[in-house]
Amino acid sequence: MALIGKLVVCGVGLIGGSFALALRRAGAVGRIVGMGRSADSLARAVELGVIDEAATGWATALDGADLVLLAAPVGQMDALMAAMAPHLNPDTVVTDAGSTKRDVIEAIYRHLDAHLANVVPAHPIAGAEKSGVDAAFPTLYEGRKVVVTPLPENAASAVERVRAAWAACGAVLSEMSPADHDRVFAAVSHLPHLLAFGLVHDLAGRANAELLFSYAASGFRDFTRIAGSHPEMWRDICMANRQALLGELDQYLAELAFLRALLLSGDAAGLEQLFDEARRARNAWAEQQTNIVTE
Amino acid sequence: MALIGKLVVCGVGLIGGSFALALRRAGAVGRIVGMGRSADSLARAVELGVIDEAATGWATALDGADLVLLAAPVGQMDALMAAMAPHLNPDTVVTDAGSTKRDVIEAIYRHLDAHLANVVPAHPIAGAEKSGVDAAFPTLYEGRKVVVTPLPENAASAVERVRAAWAACGAVLSEMSPADHDRVFAAVSHLPHLLAFGLVHDLAGRANAELLFSYAASGFRDFTRIAGSHPEMWRDICMANRQALLGELDQYLAELAFLRALLLSGDAAGLEQLFDEARRARNAWAEQQTNIVTE
């Protein structure tokens, strides 16, 4: 018997679609119903075999649902939860794939307060540079981390069901508080995205942009790869996590002020020491990352 | 008959070693002599077949040399040119592989002023993250750009010889003024390196560095790949080009101040527009880069 009889995926793109494909491949799911803003995209998801059917509304979608994954940009979570609340069965477990957690949890308390035992926030650490259901693939989560940030009100059985679903996708589970989660990802994910978007935007606005880009090489390519990420998704993440992100940005600005002072004073030894410390830390990290899959 | 009878490579690492291997593979060189700071490294280069012999001094190295490539970090160029000047034959053509050009050219005027017709500055746009002769390979320059920044005093035949050598390595040649070169690469190469070193250094110094790094994923990996670059080489580049680099850093700080204002004021539409412009520019660039080889 399947772990999940009926699964509802709201937002069938790279993240939601890959979750569906992974659970199907693991034999962990019976029927998969998709919800989303775009009928074309849902039709494509049916055509690709990612979902069994596209639901026309929350009432039918949620009827008899065992698990719901909300995989839409975090800016939509509030409206989604408001819309689904009236149709949600007490036994249905709900989780999300949002890259920020405190804002999603605020929406949960606002709209799903009658279901707090069964609404378990989580965040799969998997790339989203290429978006859309065509980019989904069943092994996206193999060996990747999924951070669960349970609510105090969560039933242990609901947390376990969410963990088991992600484990069936091949993911490695961990738990964190929502505040810690948002601070950690502001530093290692949200800030680098902001910096990469900023550099490309800066250069693209120059009078000699074409000349500059013509000499950009593979260092530039990798540094700016995440500037190809989805603007709406990253707008939502930056807005949702802007307190922590502003804190990280300010700390980074202090680092750049230090680097600027080293350059201005011609402190070659200071620069080399900083570069050397960074290289050691970066290489030590990279050596531990044997199982990172290209996003 | 080979294009180059006797080639001298000073600094037989990734750049110099790959130049030697590429010319050898193209049948464009007779004998290859290596010079360098480390006898061990030169012995390894002989063992790997990258050079035919390690020279013990400039007098023997330069005796009968047709072409000399200086492929040491740019901070060593001044001392290298001072040392080689007394032994340089009038007919020998000299070039370099320095990532900055104005400082190398200053050293040329300082020490090789009797040879200006035959000393042709150049810069191969090829990666140097992995350094050392063991990282060298003969196809490093295939389809990569090499920028020649000729001096007004250069003989056309010397420029042609340098261009022909790089063309034999499979490189695509272009020309630029030294000042333009240094400004362009401050923007598309030196600044991204500084930013990546800075981010890793910032995070590595935190009390919770281990936690942060444990949640860093493939976006972080690519963004910080160039923070694994050679500290001494990048110290020299940053010092040699610090005027242009400071200009680029200040422009980027203005971009970050703008991003900070968008975040602080909660301007979601402004953020999305900036991200969207960056993504369009980045994707348009990436689509033209079909021939970039991973560094």
Coordinates of C-alpha atoms in Angstrom, one line a residue:
Chain A
M1 CA 0.0 0.0 0.0
A2 CA 1.3 3.4 -1.0
L3 CA 2.6 5.8 1.6
I4 CA 0.3 8.5 0.2
G5 CA -3.0 7.6 -1.4
K6 CA -3.8 11.0 -2.9
L7 CA -1.2 13.7 -3.3
V8 CA -2.0 17.3 -4.2
V9 CA 0.8 19.4 -5.7
C10 CA 0.1 23.1 -5.9
G11 CA 2.6 24.7 -8.3
V12 CA 3.7 22.0 -10.6
G13 CA 7.1 23.4 -11.7
L14 CA 10.6 22.1 -11.1
I15 CA 10.2 21.7 -7.4
G16 CA 6.6 20.4 -7.2
G17 CA 7.0 18.3 -10.4
S18 CA 10.2 16.7 -9.2
F19 CA 8.5 15.8 -5.9
A20 CA 5.7 14.1 -7.8
L21 CA 8.0 12.2 -10.1
A22 CA 10.2 11.1 -7.3
L23 CA 7.3 9.8 -5.2
R24 CA 5.8 8.0 -8.2
R25 CA 9.2 6.4 -9.0
A26 CA 9.4 5.3 -5.4
G27 CA 6.0 3.7 -5.6
A28 CA 5.0 5.9 -2.6
V29 CA 2.0 7.6 -4.1
G30 CA -1.4 6.5 -5.6
R31 CA -3.0 9.4 -7.4
I32 CA -1.4 12.8 -8.1
V33 CA -3.6 15.9 -8.6
G34 CA -2.1 19.2 -9.7
M35 CA -3.2 22.8 -8.9
G36 CA -1.8 26.0 -10.3
R37 CA -2.2 29.4 -11.8
S38 CA -1.6 28.3 -15.4
A39 CA -4.0 25.8 -17.1
D40 CA -1.4 25.4 -19.9
S41 CA 1.3 24.5 -17.5
L42 CA -1.0 21.9 -15.7
A43 CA -2.0 20.4 -19.1
R44 CA 1.7 20.1 -19.9
A45 CA 2.3 18.4 -16.5
V46 CA -0.5 15.8 -17.4
E47 CA 1.1 15.3 -20.8
L48 CA 4.5 14.7 -19.3
G49 CA 3.0 12.2 -16.8
V50 CA 4.0 14.3 -13.8
I51 CA 0.4 14.5 -12.5
D52 CA -2.6 12.3 -13.2
E53 CA -5.0 15.2 -13.5
A54 CA -5.4 19.0 -13.1
A55 CA -7.9 20.0 -10.5
T56 CA -10.3 22.8 -11.3
G57 CA -10.7 24.0 -7.8
W58 CA -9.7 23.4 -4.2
A59 CA -12.9 21.6 -3.2
T60 CA -12.3 18.7 -5.6
A61 CA -8.5 18.8 -5.2
L62 CA -8.6 18.5 -1.5
D63 CA -11.4 15.9 -1.4
G64 CA -9.8 12.8 0.1
A65 CA -6.2 14.2 -0.1
D66 CA -3.6 12.6 2.2
L67 CA -0.8 15.1 1.5
V68 CA -0.7 18.6 0.0
L69 CA 2.6 20.1 -1.1
L70 CA 2.5 23.9 -1.7
A71 CA 5.3 24.5 -4.2
A72 CA 4.4 28.0 -5.4
P73 CA 6.6 31.1 -5.0
V74 CA 6.4 32.2 -1.3
G75 CA 4.6 35.4 -2.2
Q76 CA 1.6 33.4 -3.2
M77 CA 1.4 31.3 0.0
D78 CA -0.9 33.7 1.9
A79 CA -3.5 33.7 -0.9
L80 CA -3.2 30.0 -1.5
M81 CA -3.8 29.1 2.2
A82 CA -6.8 31.5 2.4
A83 CA -8.3 29.8 -0.7
M84 CA -7.7 26.2 0.5
A85 CA -8.7 26.7 4.2
P86 CA -12.5 26.2 3.8
H87 CA -12.0 22.9 1.9
L88 CA -9.3 21.3 4.0
N89 CA -10.1 18.1 5.7
P90 CA -8.9 17.6 9.3
D91 CA -6.8 14.6 8.4
T92 CA -5.0 16.0 5.4
V93 CA -1.3 16.8 6.0
V94 CA 0.0 20.0 4.4
T95 CA 3.6 20.9 3.8
D96 CA 5.4 23.5 1.6
A97 CA 8.6 23.9 -0.3
G98 CA 9.1 27.6 0.4
S99 CA 12.7 28.9 0.5
T100 CA 11.8 31.1 3.5
K101 CA 10.0 29.9 6.5
R102 CA 8.9 32.7 8.9
D103 CA 6.6 34.3 6.3
V104 CA 5.1 31.0 5.4
I105 CA 4.5 30.2 9.0
E106 CA 2.8 33.6 9.5
A107 CA 0.4 32.7 6.7
I108 CA -0.2 29.3 8.3
Y109 CA -1.2 30.9 11.6
R110 CA -3.4 33.5 9.7
H111 CA -5.4 31.0 7.5
L112 CA -4.9 27.4 8.7
D113 CA -5.1 27.9 12.5
A114 CA -7.7 25.2 12.6
H115 CA -5.2 22.7 11.2
L116 CA -2.0 23.5 13.0
A117 CA -1.4 19.8 14.0
N118 CA -1.1 18.8 10.4
V119 CA 0.6 21.7 8.6
V120 CA 4.4 21.1 8.6
P121 CA 6.6 23.7 7.0
A122 CA 9.7 22.5 5.1
H123 CA 12.3 23.6 2.6
P124 CA 14.0 21.3 0.1
I125 CA 17.5 22.6 -0.7
A126 CA 17.4 22.1 -4.4
G127 CA 18.0 24.4 -7.3
A128 CA 15.5 26.4 -9.2
E129 CA 17.5 28.1 -11.8
K130 CA 15.6 26.3 -14.6
S131 CA 12.0 26.6 -13.8
G132 CA 8.8 25.0 -15.1
V133 CA 7.5 21.5 -15.2
D134 CA 9.7 20.6 -18.2
A135 CA 12.7 21.0 -16.0
A136 CA 11.4 18.5 -13.4
F137 CA 13.1 15.2 -12.9
P138 CA 12.7 12.3 -10.4
T139 CA 16.2 12.4 -9.0
L140 CA 16.4 16.1 -8.1
Y141 CA 16.2 15.4 -4.4
E142 CA 18.6 12.4 -4.2
G143 CA 21.2 13.2 -1.5
R144 CA 19.9 16.8 -1.2
K145 CA 19.0 18.3 2.2
V146 CA 15.4 19.0 3.2
V147 CA 15.0 21.2 6.3
V148 CA 11.8 20.7 8.3
T149 CA 10.9 23.5 10.6
P150 CA 8.0 22.0 12.7
L151 CA 5.5 24.1 14.5
P152 CA 5.1 23.6 18.3
E153 CA 1.5 22.6 17.5
N154 CA 2.5 19.9 14.9
A155 CA 1.4 16.3 15.6
A156 CA 4.4 13.9 15.6
S157 CA 2.6 11.8 13.1
A158 CA 2.2 14.7 10.6
V159 CA 5.9 15.6 10.9
E160 CA 6.7 11.9 10.4
R161 CA 4.6 11.7 7.2
V162 CA 6.3 14.8 5.7
R163 CA 9.7 13.4 6.6
A164 CA 8.8 10.0 5.1
A165 CA 7.6 11.6 1.9
W166 CA 10.9 13.5 1.4
A167 CA 12.9 10.4 2.5
A168 CA 11.1 8.5 -0.3
C169 CA 12.4 11.1 -2.7
G170 CA 16.0 10.3 -1.6
A171 CA 16.4 13.4 0.5
V172 CA 18.4 13.8 3.7
L173 CA 16.2 15.3 6.5
S174 CA 17.2 17.8 9.1
E175 CA 15.3 20.1 11.5
M176 CA 15.9 23.8 12.4
S177 CA 13.9 26.6 13.9
P178 CA 12.3 28.9 11.4
A179 CA 14.4 31.9 12.5
D180 CA 17.6 29.9 12.3
H181 CA 16.6 28.6 8.9
D182 CA 15.9 32.1 7.5
R183 CA 19.2 33.5 8.9
V184 CA 21.3 30.6 7.5
F185 CA 19.7 30.8 4.0
A186 CA 20.0 34.6 3.9
A187 CA 23.8 34.0 4.3
V188 CA 24.5 31.1 2.0
S189 CA 21.8 31.4 -0.6
H190 CA 19.7 34.7 -0.7
L191 CA 22.7 37.0 -0.4
P192 CA 24.7 35.3 -3.2
H193 CA 21.7 35.5 -5.4
L194 CA 21.3 39.2 -4.7
L195 CA 25.0 39.8 -5.4
A196 CA 25.0 38.0 -8.7
F197 CA 21.8 39.7 -9.9
G198 CA 23.5 43.0 -8.8
L199 CA 26.7 42.4 -10.7
V200 CA 25.0 41.5 -14.0
H201 CA 22.6 44.4 -13.6
D202 CA 25.5 46.8 -13.0
L203 CA 27.5 45.7 -16.1
A204 CA 24.4 45.4 -18.3
G205 CA 23.6 49.0 -17.7
R206 CA 27.0 50.3 -19.0
A207 CA 27.5 52.1 -22.3
N208 CA 30.2 49.4 -23.1
A209 CA 28.2 46.5 -21.8
E210 CA 28.6 44.5 -25.1
L211 CA 32.4 44.9 -25.0
L212 CA 32.5 43.9 -21.3
F213 CA 30.4 40.8 -21.8
S214 CA 32.4 39.7 -24.8
Y215 CA 35.5 39.3 -22.6
A216 CA 33.7 37.6 -19.7
A217 CA 34.9 34.0 -19.3
S218 CA 34.1 30.9 -17.2
G219 CA 34.8 32.6 -13.8
F220 CA 32.2 35.1 -14.6
R221 CA 29.9 32.4 -16.0
D222 CA 29.9 30.5 -12.7
F223 CA 29.8 33.5 -10.5
T224 CA 26.7 34.8 -12.3
R225 CA 24.9 31.5 -13.0
I226 CA 22.4 32.2 -10.2
A227 CA 21.6 35.6 -11.9
G228 CA 19.7 33.4 -14.3
S229 CA 17.2 32.5 -11.6
H230 CA 13.5 33.2 -11.6
P231 CA 12.8 36.9 -10.9
E232 CA 9.4 36.4 -9.3
M233 CA 10.6 33.6 -7.0
W234 CA 13.6 35.6 -5.9
R235 CA 11.6 38.8 -5.5
D236 CA 9.3 36.9 -3.1
I237 CA 12.2 35.3 -1.2
C238 CA 14.0 38.7 -0.8
M239 CA 10.8 40.4 0.3
A240 CA 9.9 37.5 2.7
N241 CA 13.3 37.4 4.3
R242 CA 14.4 41.0 3.9
Q243 CA 15.2 41.5 7.6
A244 CA 17.7 38.7 7.7
L245 CA 18.9 39.5 4.1
L246 CA 19.5 43.2 5.1
G247 CA 21.6 42.0 8.0
E248 CA 23.7 39.8 5.8
L249 CA 24.0 42.5 3.1
D250 CA 25.3 44.9 5.7
Q251 CA 27.8 42.5 7.1
Y252 CA 29.0 41.8 3.5
L253 CA 29.2 45.6 2.9
A254 CA 31.5 45.8 5.9
E255 CA 33.7 43.0 4.4
L256 CA 33.8 45.0 1.1
A257 CA 34.8 48.1 3.0
F258 CA 37.7 46.1 4.6
L259 CA 38.7 44.8 1.1
R260 CA 38.5 48.4 -0.2
A261 CA 40.8 49.6 2.5
L262 CA 43.3 46.9 1.8
L263 CA 43.3 47.9 -1.9
L264 CA 43.4 51.6 -1.2
S265 CA 46.4 51.3 1.2
G266 CA 48.2 48.8 -1.1
D267 CA 48.3 46.2 1.6
A268 CA 49.5 43.3 -0.5
A269 CA 50.1 41.0 2.5
G270 CA 46.7 41.7 3.9
L271 CA 45.0 40.9 0.6
E272 CA 47.0 37.7 0.2
Q273 CA 46.1 36.6 3.7
L274 CA 42.4 37.2 3.2
F275 CA 42.5 35.4 -0.2
D276 CA 44.4 32.5 1.4
E277 CA 41.9 32.1 4.3
A278 CA 39.0 32.2 1.8
R279 CA 40.6 29.6 -0.4
R280 CA 41.3 27.3 2.5
A281 CA 37.7 27.6 3.7
R282 CA 36.2 27.2 0.3
N283 CA 38.4 24.1 -0.6
A284 CA 37.7 22.5 2.8
W285 CA 33.9 22.9 2.2
A286 CA 34.2 21.7 -1.4
E287 CA 36.0 18.5 -0.3
Q288 CA 33.0 17.6 1.9
Q289 CA 30.5 18.2 -0.9
T290 CA 30.8 15.0 -2.8
N291 CA 27.1 14.6 -3.3
I292 CA 26.1 18.0 -4.6
V293 CA 24.2 17.6 -7.8
T294 CA 24.3 20.4 -10.4
E295 CA 21.2 22.4 -10.1
Chain B
M1 CA 60.2 23.6 -40.1
A2 CA 58.8 24.5 -36.7
L3 CA 57.3 28.0 -36.1
I4 CA 59.5 28.3 -33.0
G5 CA 62.9 26.7 -32.9
K6 CA 63.6 27.2 -29.2
L7 CA 60.9 28.3 -26.8
V8 CA 61.6 29.5 -23.2
V9 CA 58.7 29.3 -20.8
C10 CA 59.3 31.1 -17.5
G11 CA 56.8 29.9 -14.9
V12 CA 55.8 26.4 -16.0
G13 CA 52.4 26.1 -14.3
L14 CA 48.9 25.8 -15.8
I15 CA 49.3 28.7 -18.2
G16 CA 52.9 28.3 -19.2
G17 CA 52.7 24.5 -19.2
S18 CA 49.6 24.4 -21.4
F19 CA 51.2 26.8 -23.8
A20 CA 54.1 24.4 -24.2
L21 CA 51.9 21.4 -24.5
A22 CA 49.7 23.1 -27.1
L23 CA 52.6 24.2 -29.3
R24 CA 54.2 20.8 -29.0
R25 CA 51.0 19.1 -30.1
A26 CA 50.7 21.5 -33.0
G27 CA 54.2 20.7 -34.2
A28 CA 55.0 24.4 -33.8
V29 CA 58.0 24.2 -31.6
G30 CA 61.5 22.5 -31.6
R31 CA 63.0 22.6 -28.1
I32 CA 61.3 23.8 -24.9
V33 CA 63.3 25.1 -22.0
G34 CA 61.7 25.9 -18.7
M35 CA 62.7 28.6 -16.1
G36 CA 61.1 29.1 -12.7
R37 CA 61.4 29.6 -9.0
S38 CA 61.0 26.0 -8.0
A39 CA 63.5 23.4 -9.1
D40 CA 61.0 20.7 -8.0
S41 CA 58.3 22.1 -10.1
L42 CA 60.6 22.3 -13.1
A43 CA 61.8 18.7 -12.6
R44 CA 58.1 17.7 -12.5
A45 CA 57.6 19.6 -15.8
V46 CA 60.4 17.6 -17.4
E47 CA 59.0 14.3 -16.0
L48 CA 55.6 15.2 -17.5
G49 CA 57.1 16.0 -20.8
V50 CA 55.9 19.6 -20.7
I51 CA 59.4 20.9 -21.2
D52 CA 62.6 19.3 -22.6
E53 CA 64.9 20.7 -19.9
A54 CA 65.1 23.1 -17.0
A55 CA 67.5 26.0 -17.5
T56 CA 69.8 26.8 -14.6
G57 CA 70.1 30.5 -15.5
W58 CA 69.0 33.2 -18.0
A59 CA 72.3 33.1 -20.0
T60 CA 71.9 29.5 -21.1
A61 CA 68.1 29.8 -21.3
L62 CA 68.1 32.7 -23.6
D63 CA 71.0 31.5 -25.8
G64 CA 69.4 31.0 -29.3
A65 CA 65.8 31.5 -28.0
D66 CA 63.3 32.4 -30.6
L67 CA 60.4 33.1 -28.3
V68 CA 60.1 33.7 -24.5
L69 CA 56.8 33.4 -22.6
L70 CA 56.7 35.0 -19.2
A71 CA 53.9 33.1 -17.3
A72 CA 54.7 34.0 -13.7
P73 CA 52.4 36.0 -11.4
V74 CA 52.5 39.6 -12.5
G75 CA 54.1 40.7 -9.2
Q76 CA 57.3 38.9 -10.4
M77 CA 57.5 40.5 -13.9
D78 CA 59.6 43.4 -12.8
A79 CA 62.3 41.2 -11.2
L80 CA 62.2 38.7 -14.1
M81 CA 62.7 41.3 -16.7
A82 CA 65.6 42.9 -14.8
A83 CA 67.3 39.5 -14.6
M84 CA 66.8 38.5 -18.2
A85 CA 67.7 41.9 -19.8
P86 CA 71.5 41.5 -19.9
H87 CA 71.2 38.1 -21.7
L88 CA 68.4 38.9 -24.2
N89 CA 69.4 38.6 -27.9
P90 CA 68.1 41.3 -30.2
D91 CA 66.2 38.8 -32.3
T92 CA 64.4 37.0 -29.5
V93 CA 60.7 37.8 -29.3
V94 CA 59.3 38.1 -25.7
T95 CA 55.7 37.9 -24.6
D96 CA 53.8 37.5 -21.4
A97 CA 50.6 35.9 -20.1
G98 CA 49.9 38.5 -17.3
S99 CA 46.3 39.1 -16.3
T100 CA 47.0 42.9 -16.1
K101 CA 48.8 44.9 -18.7
R102 CA 49.7 48.4 -17.7
D103 CA 52.0 47.2 -14.8
V104 CA 53.7 44.7 -17.1
I105 CA 54.2 47.3 -19.7
E106 CA 55.8 49.7 -17.1
A107 CA 58.3 46.9 -16.3
I108 CA 59.0 46.4 -20.0
Y109 CA 59.9 50.1 -20.4
R110 CA 61.9 50.0 -17.2
H111 CA 64.1 47.0 -18.0
L112 CA 63.7 46.0 -21.7
D113 CA 63.8 49.4 -23.3
A114 CA 66.6 48.2 -25.7
H115 CA 64.2 45.5 -27.0
L116 CA 60.9 47.3 -27.4
A117 CA 60.5 46.2 -31.0
N118 CA 60.3 42.5 -29.9
V119 CA 58.5 42.6 -26.6
V120 CA 54.7 42.1 -27.2
P121 CA 52.4 42.1 -24.1
A122 CA 49.4 39.7 -24.2
H123 CA 46.9 38.0 -22.0
P124 CA 45.3 34.6 -22.6
I125 CA 41.8 34.5 -21.1
A126 CA 42.0 31.1 -19.6
G127 CA 41.3 29.8 -16.1
A128 CA 43.9 29.5 -13.4
E129 CA 41.8 28.1 -10.5
K130 CA 43.8 24.9 -10.5
S131 CA 47.4 25.9 -10.6
G132 CA 50.7 24.1 -11.2
V133 CA 52.2 22.1 -14.0
D134 CA 50.1 19.0 -13.1
A135 CA 47.0 21.0 -14.1
A136 CA 48.4 21.9 -17.6
F137 CA 46.8 20.4 -20.7
P138 CA 47.2 20.9 -24.4
T139 CA 43.7 22.1 -25.2
L140 CA 43.4 24.8 -22.6
Y141 CA 43.4 27.5 -25.2
E142 CA 41.2 26.0 -27.8
G143 CA 38.6 28.6 -28.7
R144 CA 39.7 30.9 -25.9
K145 CA 40.4 34.5 -26.4
V146 CA 44.0 35.9 -26.2
V147 CA 44.2 39.7 -26.0
V148 CA 47.3 41.2 -27.5
T149 CA 48.1 44.8 -26.3
P150 CA 51.0 45.8 -28.7
L151 CA 53.3 48.6 -27.9
P152 CA 53.7 51.5 -30.4
E153 CA 57.4 50.4 -30.7
N154 CA 56.6 46.8 -31.6
A155 CA 57.7 45.4 -34.9
A156 CA 54.9 44.1 -37.0
S157 CA 56.8 40.8 -37.4
A158 CA 57.1 40.4 -33.6
V159 CA 53.4 40.9 -33.1
E160 CA 52.7 38.5 -35.9
R161 CA 55.0 35.8 -34.3
V162 CA 53.2 36.1 -31.0
R163 CA 49.8 36.0 -32.6
A164 CA 50.8 32.9 -34.7
A165 CA 52.0 31.1 -31.6
W166 CA 48.7 31.6 -29.8
A167 CA 46.8 30.7 -33.0
A168 CA 48.7 27.5 -33.1
C169 CA 47.4 26.8 -29.6
G170 CA 43.9 27.1 -31.0
A171 CA 43.2 30.6 -29.5
V172 CA 41.2 33.4 -30.9
L173 CA 43.2 36.6 -31.1
S174 CA 42.1 40.1 -30.5
E175 CA 43.8 43.5 -29.7
M176 CA 43.1 46.2 -27.2
S177 CA 44.9 49.1 -25.6
P178 CA 46.5 48.3 -22.3
A179 CA 44.2 50.7 -20.4
D180 CA 41.0 49.3 -22.0
H181 CA 42.2 45.8 -21.2
D182 CA 42.8 46.6 -17.6
R183 CA 39.4 48.3 -17.2
V184 CA 37.5 45.5 -19.0
F185 CA 39.1 42.8 -16.9
A186 CA 38.6 44.7 -13.6
A187 CA 34.9 44.6 -14.3
V188 CA 34.4 41.0 -15.7
S189 CA 37.1 39.1 -13.8
H190 CA 39.0 40.9 -11.1
L191 CA 35.9 42.3 -9.3
P192 CA 34.0 38.9 -9.3
H193 CA 37.1 37.3 -7.8
L194 CA 37.3 39.9 -5.1
L195 CA 33.6 39.5 -4.3
A196 CA 33.8 35.7 -4.1
F197 CA 36.9 35.8 -1.9
G198 CA 35.1 38.4 0.3
L199 CA 31.9 36.3 0.7
V200 CA 33.7 33.2 1.7
H201 CA 36.0 35.1 4.1
D202 CA 33.0 36.8 5.6
L203 CA 31.2 33.5 6.3
A204 CA 34.3 31.6 7.4
G205 CA 34.9 34.1 10.2
R206 CA 31.5 33.6 11.8
A207 CA 31.0 31.7 15.0
N208 CA 28.4 29.5 13.2
A209 CA 30.5 29.1 10.1
E210 CA 30.3 25.3 10.2
L211 CA 26.4 25.4 10.3
L212 CA 26.3 27.9 7.5
F213 CA 28.6 25.9 5.2
S214 CA 26.7 22.7 5.9
Y215 CA 23.6 24.2 4.2
A216 CA 25.4 25.8 1.3
A217 CA 24.3 24.2 -2.0
S218 CA 25.2 24.3 -5.7
G219 CA 24.3 28.0 -6.1
F220 CA 26.9 28.8 -3.5
R221 CA 29.4 26.4 -5.0
D222 CA 29.4 28.0 -8.4
F223 CA 29.3 31.6 -7.0
T224 CA 32.4 30.9 -4.9
R225 CA 34.3 28.6 -7.2
I226 CA 36.7 31.4 -8.1
A227 CA 37.4 31.9 -4.3
G228 CA 39.5 28.7 -4.8
S229 CA 41.9 30.7 -7.0
H230 CA 45.6 31.1 -6.3
P231 CA 46.1 33.8 -3.5
E232 CA 49.5 35.1 -4.7
M233 CA 48.4 35.4 -8.3
W234 CA 45.2 37.3 -7.3
R235 CA 47.1 39.5 -4.8
D236 CA 49.4 40.5 -7.6
I237 CA 46.5 41.1 -10.0
C238 CA 44.6 43.2 -7.5
M239 CA 47.6 45.2 -6.6
A240 CA 48.7 45.7 -10.2
N241 CA 45.2 46.8 -11.3
R242 CA 44.0 48.4 -8.1
Q243 CA 43.0 51.8 -9.7
A244 CA 40.6 50.2 -12.1
L245 CA 39.5 47.6 -9.5
L246 CA 38.7 50.3 -7.0
G247 CA 36.6 52.1 -9.6
E248 CA 34.7 48.9 -10.3
L249 CA 34.3 48.1 -6.6
D250 CA 32.9 51.6 -6.0
Q251 CA 30.4 51.3 -8.9
Y252 CA 29.3 47.9 -7.5
L253 CA 28.9 49.4 -4.0
A254 CA 26.6 51.9 -5.6
E255 CA 24.6 49.0 -7.1
L256 CA 24.4 47.3 -3.7
A257 CA 23.3 50.6 -2.1
F258 CA 20.5 50.7 -4.7
L259 CA 19.5 47.1 -3.9
R260 CA 19.6 47.8 -0.2
A261 CA 17.2 50.7 -0.7
L262 CA 14.8 48.5 -2.6
L263 CA 14.9 45.9 0.2
L264 CA 14.6 48.5 2.9
S265 CA 11.6 50.2 1.3
G266 CA 10.0 46.9 0.4
D267 CA 9.9 47.8 -3.3
A268 CA 9.0 44.4 -4.6
A269 CA 8.3 45.6 -8.2
G270 CA 11.7 47.4 -8.3
L271 CA 13.5 44.2 -7.1
E272 CA 11.7 42.0 -9.7
Q273 CA 12.5 44.5 -12.5
L274 CA 16.1 44.5 -11.6
F275 CA 16.3 40.7 -11.3
D276 CA 14.5 40.4 -14.6
E277 CA 16.9 42.7 -16.4
A278 CA 19.8 40.9 -14.9
R279 CA 18.4 37.5 -15.9
R280 CA 17.8 38.7 -19.5
A281 CA 21.3 40.0 -19.8
R282 CA 22.8 37.0 -18.3
N283 CA 20.9 34.5 -20.4
A284 CA 21.6 36.5 -23.6
W285 CA 25.3 36.4 -22.8
A286 CA 25.2 32.7 -21.9
E287 CA 23.5 31.8 -25.2
Q288 CA 26.4 33.4 -27.1
Q289 CA 29.0 31.5 -25.1
T290 CA 28.9 28.1 -26.8
N291 CA 32.6 27.6 -26.8
I292 CA 33.6 28.4 -23.2
V293 CA 35.5 25.6 -21.7
T294 CA 35.4 24.9 -18.0
E295 CA 38.4 26.4 -16.3

